[in-house]
Short mmCIF file of C-alpha atoms and ligand atoms in Angstrom, two decimals:
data_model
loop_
_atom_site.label_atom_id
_atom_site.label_comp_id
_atom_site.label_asym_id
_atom_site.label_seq_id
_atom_site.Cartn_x
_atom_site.Cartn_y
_atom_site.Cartn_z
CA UNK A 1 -17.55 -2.12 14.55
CA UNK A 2 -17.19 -4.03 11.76
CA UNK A 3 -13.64 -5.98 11.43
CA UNK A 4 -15.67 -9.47 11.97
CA UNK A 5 -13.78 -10.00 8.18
CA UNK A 6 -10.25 -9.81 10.25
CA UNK A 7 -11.95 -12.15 13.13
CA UNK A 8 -12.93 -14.77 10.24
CA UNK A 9 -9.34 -15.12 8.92
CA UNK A 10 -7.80 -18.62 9.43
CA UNK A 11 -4.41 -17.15 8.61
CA UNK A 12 -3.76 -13.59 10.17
CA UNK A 13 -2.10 -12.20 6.68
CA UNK A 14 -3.26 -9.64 4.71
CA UNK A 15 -1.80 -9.32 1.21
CA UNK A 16 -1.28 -5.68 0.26
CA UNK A 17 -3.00 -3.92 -1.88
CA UNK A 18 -0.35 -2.76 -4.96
CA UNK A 19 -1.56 -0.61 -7.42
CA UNK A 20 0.47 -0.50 -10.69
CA UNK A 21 -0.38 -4.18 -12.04
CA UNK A 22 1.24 -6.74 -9.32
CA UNK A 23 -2.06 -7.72 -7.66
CA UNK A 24 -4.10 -9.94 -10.34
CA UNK A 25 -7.76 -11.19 -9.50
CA UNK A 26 -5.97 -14.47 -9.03
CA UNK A 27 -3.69 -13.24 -6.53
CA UNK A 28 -5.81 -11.92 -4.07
CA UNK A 29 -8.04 -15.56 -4.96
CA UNK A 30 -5.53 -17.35 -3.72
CA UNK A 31 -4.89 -15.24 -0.92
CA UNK A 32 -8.56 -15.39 0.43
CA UNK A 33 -8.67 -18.90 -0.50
CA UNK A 34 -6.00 -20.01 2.08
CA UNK A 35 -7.51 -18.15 4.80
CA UNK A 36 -5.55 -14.91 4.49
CA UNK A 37 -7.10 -12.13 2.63
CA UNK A 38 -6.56 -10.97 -0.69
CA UNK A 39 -6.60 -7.23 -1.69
CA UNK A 40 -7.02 -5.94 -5.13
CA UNK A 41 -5.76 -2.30 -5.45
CA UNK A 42 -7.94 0.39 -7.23
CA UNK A 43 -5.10 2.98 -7.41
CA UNK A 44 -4.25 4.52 -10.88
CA UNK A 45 -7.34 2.88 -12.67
CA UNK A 46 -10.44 3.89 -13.83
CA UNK A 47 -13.93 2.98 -11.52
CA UNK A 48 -15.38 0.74 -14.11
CA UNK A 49 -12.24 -1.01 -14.51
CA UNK A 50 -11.86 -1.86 -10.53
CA UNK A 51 -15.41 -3.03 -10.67
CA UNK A 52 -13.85 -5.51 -13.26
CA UNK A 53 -10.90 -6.50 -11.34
CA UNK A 54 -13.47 -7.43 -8.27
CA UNK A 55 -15.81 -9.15 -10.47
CA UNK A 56 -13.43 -11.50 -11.68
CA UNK A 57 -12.01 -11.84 -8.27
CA UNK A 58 -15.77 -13.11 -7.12
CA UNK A 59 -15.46 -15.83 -10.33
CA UNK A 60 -12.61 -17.28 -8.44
CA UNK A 61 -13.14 -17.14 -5.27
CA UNK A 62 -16.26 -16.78 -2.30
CA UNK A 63 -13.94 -15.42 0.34
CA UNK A 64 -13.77 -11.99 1.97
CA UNK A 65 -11.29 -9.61 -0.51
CA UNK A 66 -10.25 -6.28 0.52
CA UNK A 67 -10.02 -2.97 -2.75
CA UNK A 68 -7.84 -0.51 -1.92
CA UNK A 69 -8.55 3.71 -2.78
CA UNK A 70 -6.28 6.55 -2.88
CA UNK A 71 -7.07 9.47 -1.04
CA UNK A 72 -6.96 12.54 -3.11
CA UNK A 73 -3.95 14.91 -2.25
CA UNK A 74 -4.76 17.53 -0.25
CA UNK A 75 -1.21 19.27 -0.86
CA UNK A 76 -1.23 20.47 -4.04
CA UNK A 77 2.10 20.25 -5.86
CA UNK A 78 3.68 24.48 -6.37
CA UNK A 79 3.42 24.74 -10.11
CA UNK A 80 6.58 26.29 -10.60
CA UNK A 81 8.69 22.90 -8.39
CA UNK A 82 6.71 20.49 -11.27
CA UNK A 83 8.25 22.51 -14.27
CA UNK A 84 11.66 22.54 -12.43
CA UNK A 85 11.53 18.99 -12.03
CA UNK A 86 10.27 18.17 -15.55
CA UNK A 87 13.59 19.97 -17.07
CA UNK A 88 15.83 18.33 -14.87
CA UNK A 89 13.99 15.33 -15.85
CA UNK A 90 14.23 15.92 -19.58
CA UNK A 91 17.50 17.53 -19.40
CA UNK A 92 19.34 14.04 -17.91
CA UNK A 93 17.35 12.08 -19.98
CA UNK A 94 18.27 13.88 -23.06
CA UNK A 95 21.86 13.50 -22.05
CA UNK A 96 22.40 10.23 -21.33
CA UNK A 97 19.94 9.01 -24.29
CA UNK A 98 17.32 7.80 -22.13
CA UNK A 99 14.15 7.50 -24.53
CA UNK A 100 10.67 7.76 -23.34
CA UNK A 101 8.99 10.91 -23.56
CA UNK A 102 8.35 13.92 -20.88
CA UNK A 103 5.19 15.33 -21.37
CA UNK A 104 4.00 18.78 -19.86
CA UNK A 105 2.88 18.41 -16.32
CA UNK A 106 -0.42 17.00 -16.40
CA UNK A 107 -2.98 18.68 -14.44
CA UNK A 108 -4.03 17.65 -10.50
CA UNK A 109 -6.46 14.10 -10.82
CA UNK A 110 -8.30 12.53 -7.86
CA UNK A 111 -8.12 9.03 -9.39
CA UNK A 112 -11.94 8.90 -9.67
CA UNK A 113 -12.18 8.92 -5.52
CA UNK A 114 -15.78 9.79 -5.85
CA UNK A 115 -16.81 7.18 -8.59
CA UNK A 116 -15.03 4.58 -7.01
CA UNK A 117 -16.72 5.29 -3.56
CA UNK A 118 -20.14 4.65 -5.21
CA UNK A 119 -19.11 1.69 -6.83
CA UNK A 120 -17.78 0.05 -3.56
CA UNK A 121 -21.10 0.95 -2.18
CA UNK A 122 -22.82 -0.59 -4.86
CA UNK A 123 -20.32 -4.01 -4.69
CA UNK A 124 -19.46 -4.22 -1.31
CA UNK A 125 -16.05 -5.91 -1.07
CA UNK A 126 -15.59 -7.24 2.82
CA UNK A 127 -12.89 -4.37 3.51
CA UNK A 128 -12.14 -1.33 1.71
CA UNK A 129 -8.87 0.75 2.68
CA UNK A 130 -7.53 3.87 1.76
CA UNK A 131 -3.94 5.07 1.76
CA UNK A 132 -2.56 8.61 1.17
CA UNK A 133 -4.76 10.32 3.17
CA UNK A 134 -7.68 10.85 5.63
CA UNK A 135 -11.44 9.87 4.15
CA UNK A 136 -13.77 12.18 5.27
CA UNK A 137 -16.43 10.84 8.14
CA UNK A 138 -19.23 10.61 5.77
CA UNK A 139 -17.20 8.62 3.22
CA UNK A 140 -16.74 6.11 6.05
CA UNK A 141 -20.05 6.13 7.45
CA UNK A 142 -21.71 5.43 3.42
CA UNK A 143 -19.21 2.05 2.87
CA UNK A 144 -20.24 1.33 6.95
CA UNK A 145 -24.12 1.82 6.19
CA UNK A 146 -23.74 -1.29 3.52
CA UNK A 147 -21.92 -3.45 5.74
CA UNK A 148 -18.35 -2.80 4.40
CA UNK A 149 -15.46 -2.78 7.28
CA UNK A 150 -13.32 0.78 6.54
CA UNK A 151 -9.70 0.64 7.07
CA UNK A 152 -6.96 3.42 6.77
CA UNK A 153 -3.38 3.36 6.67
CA UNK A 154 -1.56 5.68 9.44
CA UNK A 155 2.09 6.17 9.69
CA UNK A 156 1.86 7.90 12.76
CA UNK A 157 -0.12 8.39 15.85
CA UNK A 158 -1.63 11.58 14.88
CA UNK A 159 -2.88 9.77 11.81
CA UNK A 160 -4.00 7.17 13.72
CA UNK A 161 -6.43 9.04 16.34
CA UNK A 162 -7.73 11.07 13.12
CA UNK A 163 -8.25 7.75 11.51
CA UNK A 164 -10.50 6.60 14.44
CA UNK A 165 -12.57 10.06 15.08
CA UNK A 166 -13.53 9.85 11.45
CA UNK A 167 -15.07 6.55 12.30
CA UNK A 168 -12.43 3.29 10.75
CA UNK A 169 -12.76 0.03 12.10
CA UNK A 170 -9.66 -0.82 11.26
CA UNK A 171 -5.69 0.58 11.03
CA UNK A 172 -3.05 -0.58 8.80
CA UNK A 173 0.04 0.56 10.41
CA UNK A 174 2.57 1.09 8.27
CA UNK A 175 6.43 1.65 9.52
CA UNK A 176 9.36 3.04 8.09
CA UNK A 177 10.37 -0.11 6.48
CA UNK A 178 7.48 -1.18 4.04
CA UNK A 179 7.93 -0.98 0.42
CA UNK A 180 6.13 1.39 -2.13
CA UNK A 181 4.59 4.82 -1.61
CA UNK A 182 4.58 6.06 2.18
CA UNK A 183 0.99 6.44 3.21
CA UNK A 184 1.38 9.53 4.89
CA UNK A 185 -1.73 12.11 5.27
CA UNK A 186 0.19 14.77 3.92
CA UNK A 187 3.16 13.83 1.12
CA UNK A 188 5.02 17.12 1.49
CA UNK A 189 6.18 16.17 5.03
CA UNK A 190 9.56 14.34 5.27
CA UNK A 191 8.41 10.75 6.34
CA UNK A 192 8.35 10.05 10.01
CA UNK A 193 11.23 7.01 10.80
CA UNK A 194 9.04 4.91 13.07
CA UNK A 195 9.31 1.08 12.67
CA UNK A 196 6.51 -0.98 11.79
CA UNK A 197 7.07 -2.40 15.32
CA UNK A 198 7.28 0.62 17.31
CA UNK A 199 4.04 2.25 15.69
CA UNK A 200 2.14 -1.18 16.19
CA UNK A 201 3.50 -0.80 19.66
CA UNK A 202 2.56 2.90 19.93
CA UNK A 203 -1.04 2.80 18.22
CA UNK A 204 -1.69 -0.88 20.30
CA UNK A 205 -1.45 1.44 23.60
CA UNK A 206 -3.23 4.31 22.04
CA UNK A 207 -6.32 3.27 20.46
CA UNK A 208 -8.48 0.15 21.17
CA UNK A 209 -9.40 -0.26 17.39
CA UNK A 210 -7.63 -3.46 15.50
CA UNK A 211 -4.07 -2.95 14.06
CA UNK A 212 -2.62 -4.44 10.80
CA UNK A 213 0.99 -4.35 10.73
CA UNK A 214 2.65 -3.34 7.03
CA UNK A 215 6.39 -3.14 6.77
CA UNK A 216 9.34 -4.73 6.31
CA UNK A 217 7.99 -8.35 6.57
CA UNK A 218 10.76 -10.86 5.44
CA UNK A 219 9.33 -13.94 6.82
CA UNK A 220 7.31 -15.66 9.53
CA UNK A 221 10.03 -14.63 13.09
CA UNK A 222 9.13 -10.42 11.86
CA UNK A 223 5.34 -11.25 11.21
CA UNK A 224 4.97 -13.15 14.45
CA UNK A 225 6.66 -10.55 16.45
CA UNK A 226 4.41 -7.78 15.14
CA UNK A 227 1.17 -9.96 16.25
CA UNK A 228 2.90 -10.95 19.42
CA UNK A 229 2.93 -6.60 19.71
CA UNK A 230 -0.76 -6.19 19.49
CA UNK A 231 -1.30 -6.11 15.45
CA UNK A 232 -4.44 -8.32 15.03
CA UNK A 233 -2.66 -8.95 11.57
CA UNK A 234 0.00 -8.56 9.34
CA UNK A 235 0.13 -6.80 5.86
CA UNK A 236 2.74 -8.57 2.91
CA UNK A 237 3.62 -6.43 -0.24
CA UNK A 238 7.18 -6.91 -1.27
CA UNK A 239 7.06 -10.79 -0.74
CA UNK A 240 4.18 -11.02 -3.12
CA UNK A 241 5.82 -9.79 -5.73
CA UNK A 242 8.06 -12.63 -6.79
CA UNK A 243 4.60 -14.97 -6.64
CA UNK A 244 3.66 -16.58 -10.28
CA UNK A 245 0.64 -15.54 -9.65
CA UNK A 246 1.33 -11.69 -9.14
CA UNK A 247 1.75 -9.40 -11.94
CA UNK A 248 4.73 -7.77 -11.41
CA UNK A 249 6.80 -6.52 -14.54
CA UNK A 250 9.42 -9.44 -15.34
CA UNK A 251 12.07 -6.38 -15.06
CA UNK A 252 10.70 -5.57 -11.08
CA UNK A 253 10.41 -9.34 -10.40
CA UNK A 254 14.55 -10.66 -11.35
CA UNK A 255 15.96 -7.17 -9.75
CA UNK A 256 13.98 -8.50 -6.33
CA UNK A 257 15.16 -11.96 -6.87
CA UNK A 258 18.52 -10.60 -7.82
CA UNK A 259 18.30 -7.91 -4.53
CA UNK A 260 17.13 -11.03 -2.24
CA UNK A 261 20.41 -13.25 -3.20
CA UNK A 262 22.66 -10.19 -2.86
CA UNK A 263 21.47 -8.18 -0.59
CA UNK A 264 20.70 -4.80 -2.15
CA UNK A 265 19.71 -1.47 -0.60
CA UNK A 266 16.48 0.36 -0.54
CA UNK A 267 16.15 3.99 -0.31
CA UNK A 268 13.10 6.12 0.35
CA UNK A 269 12.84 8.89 -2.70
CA UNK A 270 10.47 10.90 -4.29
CA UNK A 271 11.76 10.71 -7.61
CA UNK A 272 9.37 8.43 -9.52
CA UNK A 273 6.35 9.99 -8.39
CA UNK A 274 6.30 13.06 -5.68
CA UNK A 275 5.44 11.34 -3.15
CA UNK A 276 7.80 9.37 -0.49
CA UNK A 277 8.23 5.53 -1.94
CA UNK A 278 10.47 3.30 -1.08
CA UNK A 279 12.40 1.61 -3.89
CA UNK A 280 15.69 -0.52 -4.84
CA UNK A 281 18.20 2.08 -5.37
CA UNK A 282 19.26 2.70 -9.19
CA UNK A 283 20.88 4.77 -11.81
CA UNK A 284 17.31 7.15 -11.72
CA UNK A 285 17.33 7.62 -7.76
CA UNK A 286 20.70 8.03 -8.00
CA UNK A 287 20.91 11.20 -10.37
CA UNK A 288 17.98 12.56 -9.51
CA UNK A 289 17.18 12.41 -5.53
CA UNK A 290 18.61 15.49 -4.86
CA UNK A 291 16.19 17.55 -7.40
CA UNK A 292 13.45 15.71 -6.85
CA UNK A 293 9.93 17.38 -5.60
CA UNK A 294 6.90 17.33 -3.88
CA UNK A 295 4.32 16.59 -7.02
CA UNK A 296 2.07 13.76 -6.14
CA UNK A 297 0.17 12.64 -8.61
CA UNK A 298 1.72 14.86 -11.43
CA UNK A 299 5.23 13.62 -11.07
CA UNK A 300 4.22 10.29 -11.89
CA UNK A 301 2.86 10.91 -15.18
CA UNK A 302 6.11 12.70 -15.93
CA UNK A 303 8.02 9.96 -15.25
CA UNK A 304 5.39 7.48 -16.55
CA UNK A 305 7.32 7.71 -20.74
CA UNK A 306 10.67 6.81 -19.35
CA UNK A 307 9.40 4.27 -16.95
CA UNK A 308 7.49 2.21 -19.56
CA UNK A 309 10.11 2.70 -21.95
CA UNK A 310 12.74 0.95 -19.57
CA UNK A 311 9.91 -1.64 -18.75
CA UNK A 312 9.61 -2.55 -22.44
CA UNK A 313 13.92 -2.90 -22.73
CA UNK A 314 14.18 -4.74 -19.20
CA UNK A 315 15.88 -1.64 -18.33
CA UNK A 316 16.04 -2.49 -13.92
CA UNK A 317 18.17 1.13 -13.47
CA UNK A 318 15.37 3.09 -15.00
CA UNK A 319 12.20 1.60 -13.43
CA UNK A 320 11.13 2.15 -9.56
CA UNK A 321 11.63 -0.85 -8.51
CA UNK A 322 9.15 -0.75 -5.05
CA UNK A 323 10.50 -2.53 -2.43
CA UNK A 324 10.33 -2.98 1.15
CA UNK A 325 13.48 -3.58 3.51
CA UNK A 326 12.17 -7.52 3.77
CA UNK A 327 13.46 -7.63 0.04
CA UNK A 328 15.65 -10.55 1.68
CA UNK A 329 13.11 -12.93 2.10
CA UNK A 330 11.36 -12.48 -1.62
CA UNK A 331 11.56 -16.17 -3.50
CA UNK A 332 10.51 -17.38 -6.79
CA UNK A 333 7.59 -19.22 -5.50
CA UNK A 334 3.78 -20.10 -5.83
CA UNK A 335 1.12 -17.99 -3.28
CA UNK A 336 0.31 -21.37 -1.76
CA UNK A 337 4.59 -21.85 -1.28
CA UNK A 338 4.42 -18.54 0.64
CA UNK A 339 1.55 -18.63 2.82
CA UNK A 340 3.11 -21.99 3.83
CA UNK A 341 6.23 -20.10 5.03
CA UNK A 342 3.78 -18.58 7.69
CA UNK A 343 1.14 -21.07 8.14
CA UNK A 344 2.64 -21.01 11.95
CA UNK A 345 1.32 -17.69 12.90
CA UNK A 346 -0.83 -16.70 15.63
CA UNK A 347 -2.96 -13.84 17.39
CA UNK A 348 -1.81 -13.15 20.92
CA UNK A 349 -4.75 -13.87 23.03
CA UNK A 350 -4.16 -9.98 24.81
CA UNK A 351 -2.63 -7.00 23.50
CA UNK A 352 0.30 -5.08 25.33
CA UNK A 353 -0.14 -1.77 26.92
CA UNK A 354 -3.16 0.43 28.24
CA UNK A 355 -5.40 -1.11 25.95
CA UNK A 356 -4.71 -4.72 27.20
CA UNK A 357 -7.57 -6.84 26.26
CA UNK A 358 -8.28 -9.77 24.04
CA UNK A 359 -9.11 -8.14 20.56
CA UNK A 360 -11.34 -10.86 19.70
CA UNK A 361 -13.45 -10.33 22.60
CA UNK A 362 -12.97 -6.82 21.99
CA UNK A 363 -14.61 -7.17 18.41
CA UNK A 364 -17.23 -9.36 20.17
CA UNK A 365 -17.97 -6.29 22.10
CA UNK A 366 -18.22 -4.12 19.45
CA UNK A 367 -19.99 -6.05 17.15
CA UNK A 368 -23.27 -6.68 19.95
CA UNK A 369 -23.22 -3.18 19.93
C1 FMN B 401 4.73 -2.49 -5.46
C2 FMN B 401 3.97 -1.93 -4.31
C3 FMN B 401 2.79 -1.23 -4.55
C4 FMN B 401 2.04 -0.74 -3.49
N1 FMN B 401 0.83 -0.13 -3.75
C5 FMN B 401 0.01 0.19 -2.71
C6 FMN B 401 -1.33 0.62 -2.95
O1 FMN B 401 -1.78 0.71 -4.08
N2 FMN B 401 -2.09 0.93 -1.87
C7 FMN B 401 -1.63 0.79 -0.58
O2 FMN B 401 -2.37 1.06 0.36
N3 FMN B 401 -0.37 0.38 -0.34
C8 FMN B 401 0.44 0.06 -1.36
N4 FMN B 401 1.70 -0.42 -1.10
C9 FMN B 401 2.15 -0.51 0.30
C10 FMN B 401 1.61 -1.78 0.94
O3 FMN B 401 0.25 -1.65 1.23
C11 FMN B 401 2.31 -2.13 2.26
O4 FMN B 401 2.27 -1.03 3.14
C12 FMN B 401 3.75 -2.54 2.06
O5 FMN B 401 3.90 -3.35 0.94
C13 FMN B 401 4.21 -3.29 3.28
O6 FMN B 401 5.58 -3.39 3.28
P1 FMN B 401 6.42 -4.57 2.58
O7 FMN B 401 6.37 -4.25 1.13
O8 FMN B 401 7.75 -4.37 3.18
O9 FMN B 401 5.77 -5.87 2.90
C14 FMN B 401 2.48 -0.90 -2.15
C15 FMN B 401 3.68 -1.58 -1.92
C16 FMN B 401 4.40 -2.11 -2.97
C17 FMN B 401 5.67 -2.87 -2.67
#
């Protein structure tokens, strides 16, 4: 058992991992730096160019960091739903002049799983997580044999007990609520509606392995309610965002500032990319929810013209806008600004349910093993 890296935290917060360009080297610095922990997210790049993003983390900073991995898909988009989708895609663009171009549909990738697995053995971050899927026993095993703490995101109980036969230290729950893609085993199902609070709940009476809650966090009264349900700690994405120090596209950041003052809705929506994400609702979920498909990864390089093409002419009703339903709480505002906000929280000493017990004396346990 290895989640001594959660035990060492002087803050119980976890910044999310979010792939895309929002989580900078200096983000996840200033994360760790505070106490919390800082995760830089491997998704979408290249091996060699996450070994760069956690080099230049360890320039700034000496504390524990988490990387993030995609698991590859094991549903494979139907050929014949990605063409579908790319006409209706090019079709509506072409008629309401969106520019950006449609490309064919790109064949199946696995994001470099396998080279990034070697290069976290090689670098050893504290923590390394995977979304989208189930890593195989032996993956977790290699990152365990060189001292790296193995976490996986579950959405569901299932997930969850699948999570810990394949040997994780650690869970990231993830409810119904959180923002960005669903981190769902397989994409084609329709997501399960279980709140970051019930599955905490759910998994805390389940399993005895440590719980980090993700979802729906719009301040320090949700984030202290999920510890006080047996989450050892709590995972941030959407609040990040609006940070200087994140990277988030200037067009994402003002539509979250602008959604925070007035209070706009999310939907969950395959659109952008195949795969369940939720997003601020806009002129592209709008016309196209109802043709969207499952196509995870291959629907997000078909989008990927017209996305970066709105990016480029601050075009908020073409972009996916990821956002969680704690939108609400997102504030123009410095790392060190928001950690403040929950500078106040606190592990309960002893978990609810069957698996009552004090996790840190649990991870004690585990760790004289
Ligand atoms: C913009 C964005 C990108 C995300 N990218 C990833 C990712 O690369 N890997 C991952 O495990 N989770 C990712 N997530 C999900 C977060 O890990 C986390 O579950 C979620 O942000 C928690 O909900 P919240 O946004 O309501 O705080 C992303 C979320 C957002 C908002």
């Amino acid at each position: 058992m290895r989640s001594s890296v959660l035990d060492s935290l002087t803050l119980p917060l976890v910044q999310a991992p979010m792939a895309g360009g929002p989580v900078t080297p200096v983000l996840a610095a200033a994360v760790s730096n505070a106490g919390g922990l800082g995760s830089l997210a491997a998704g979408y790049l290249t091996a060699t160019a996450t070994e760069d993003l956690l080099r230049s983390y360890r320039t700034l900073s000496d504390a524990p960091v988490a990387v993030n991995v995609f698991v590859p898909e094991h549903h494979r988009a139907v050929a014949a739903d990605l063409q579908a989708y790319r006409s209706a895609l090019r079709s509506w663009a072409d008629s309401q002049s969106i520019s950006g171009e449609v490309p064919a549909v790109p064949a199946h990738n696995d994001d470099e799983f396998d080279q990034k697995i070697a290069m976290l053995c090689r670098s050893r971050p504290e923590l390394v997580t995977f979304t989208f899927g189930l890593p195989d026993s032996v993956t977790v095993a290699r990152l365990q044999d060189v001292g790296v703490t193995v976490g996986v995101t579950v959405t569901s109980e299932e997930e969850a007990v699948a999570a810990s036969t394949n040997g994780a230290d650690v869970l990231i729950a993830q409810g119904i609520e959180a923002g960005g893609h669903r981190g769902q085993f397989d994409q084609s199902a329709a997501p399960l509606d279980i709140s970051t609070s019930d599955l905490v709940q759910r998994l805390a009476a389940r399993t005895r392995l440590p719980i980090i809650a993700a979802g729906g966090i719009d301040g320090p009264e949700k984030a202290q309610a999920l510890l006080d349900s047996g989450a050892i700690a709590v995972q941030i994405g959407t609040l990040f965002l609006t940070t200087e120090e994140a990277g988030t596209k200037p067009t994402h950041r003002a539509a979250l500032l602008h959604a925070a003052a007035d209070g706009a809705s999310t939907v969950l929506t395959r659109v952008f990319t195949g795969r369940p994400a939720r997003a601020l609702a806009n002129r592209f979920t709008a016309a196209l929810d109802d043709r969207s498909v499952i196509g995870y990864p291959q629907v997000h390089f078909l989008t990927a013209g017209i996305r970066a093409a709105a990016a480029a002419a601050d075009d908020a009703e073409l972009l996916n806008l990821w956002a969680g339903t704690g939108v609400r709480g997102c504030r123009q505002e410095s790392v060190s600004a928001l950690l403040a906000r929950f500078s106040s929280l606190s592990v309960r000493s002893a978990p609810p349910g069957d698996a009552a017990r004090s996790v840190r004396a649990h991870v004690a346990e585990e760790v004289s093993r």
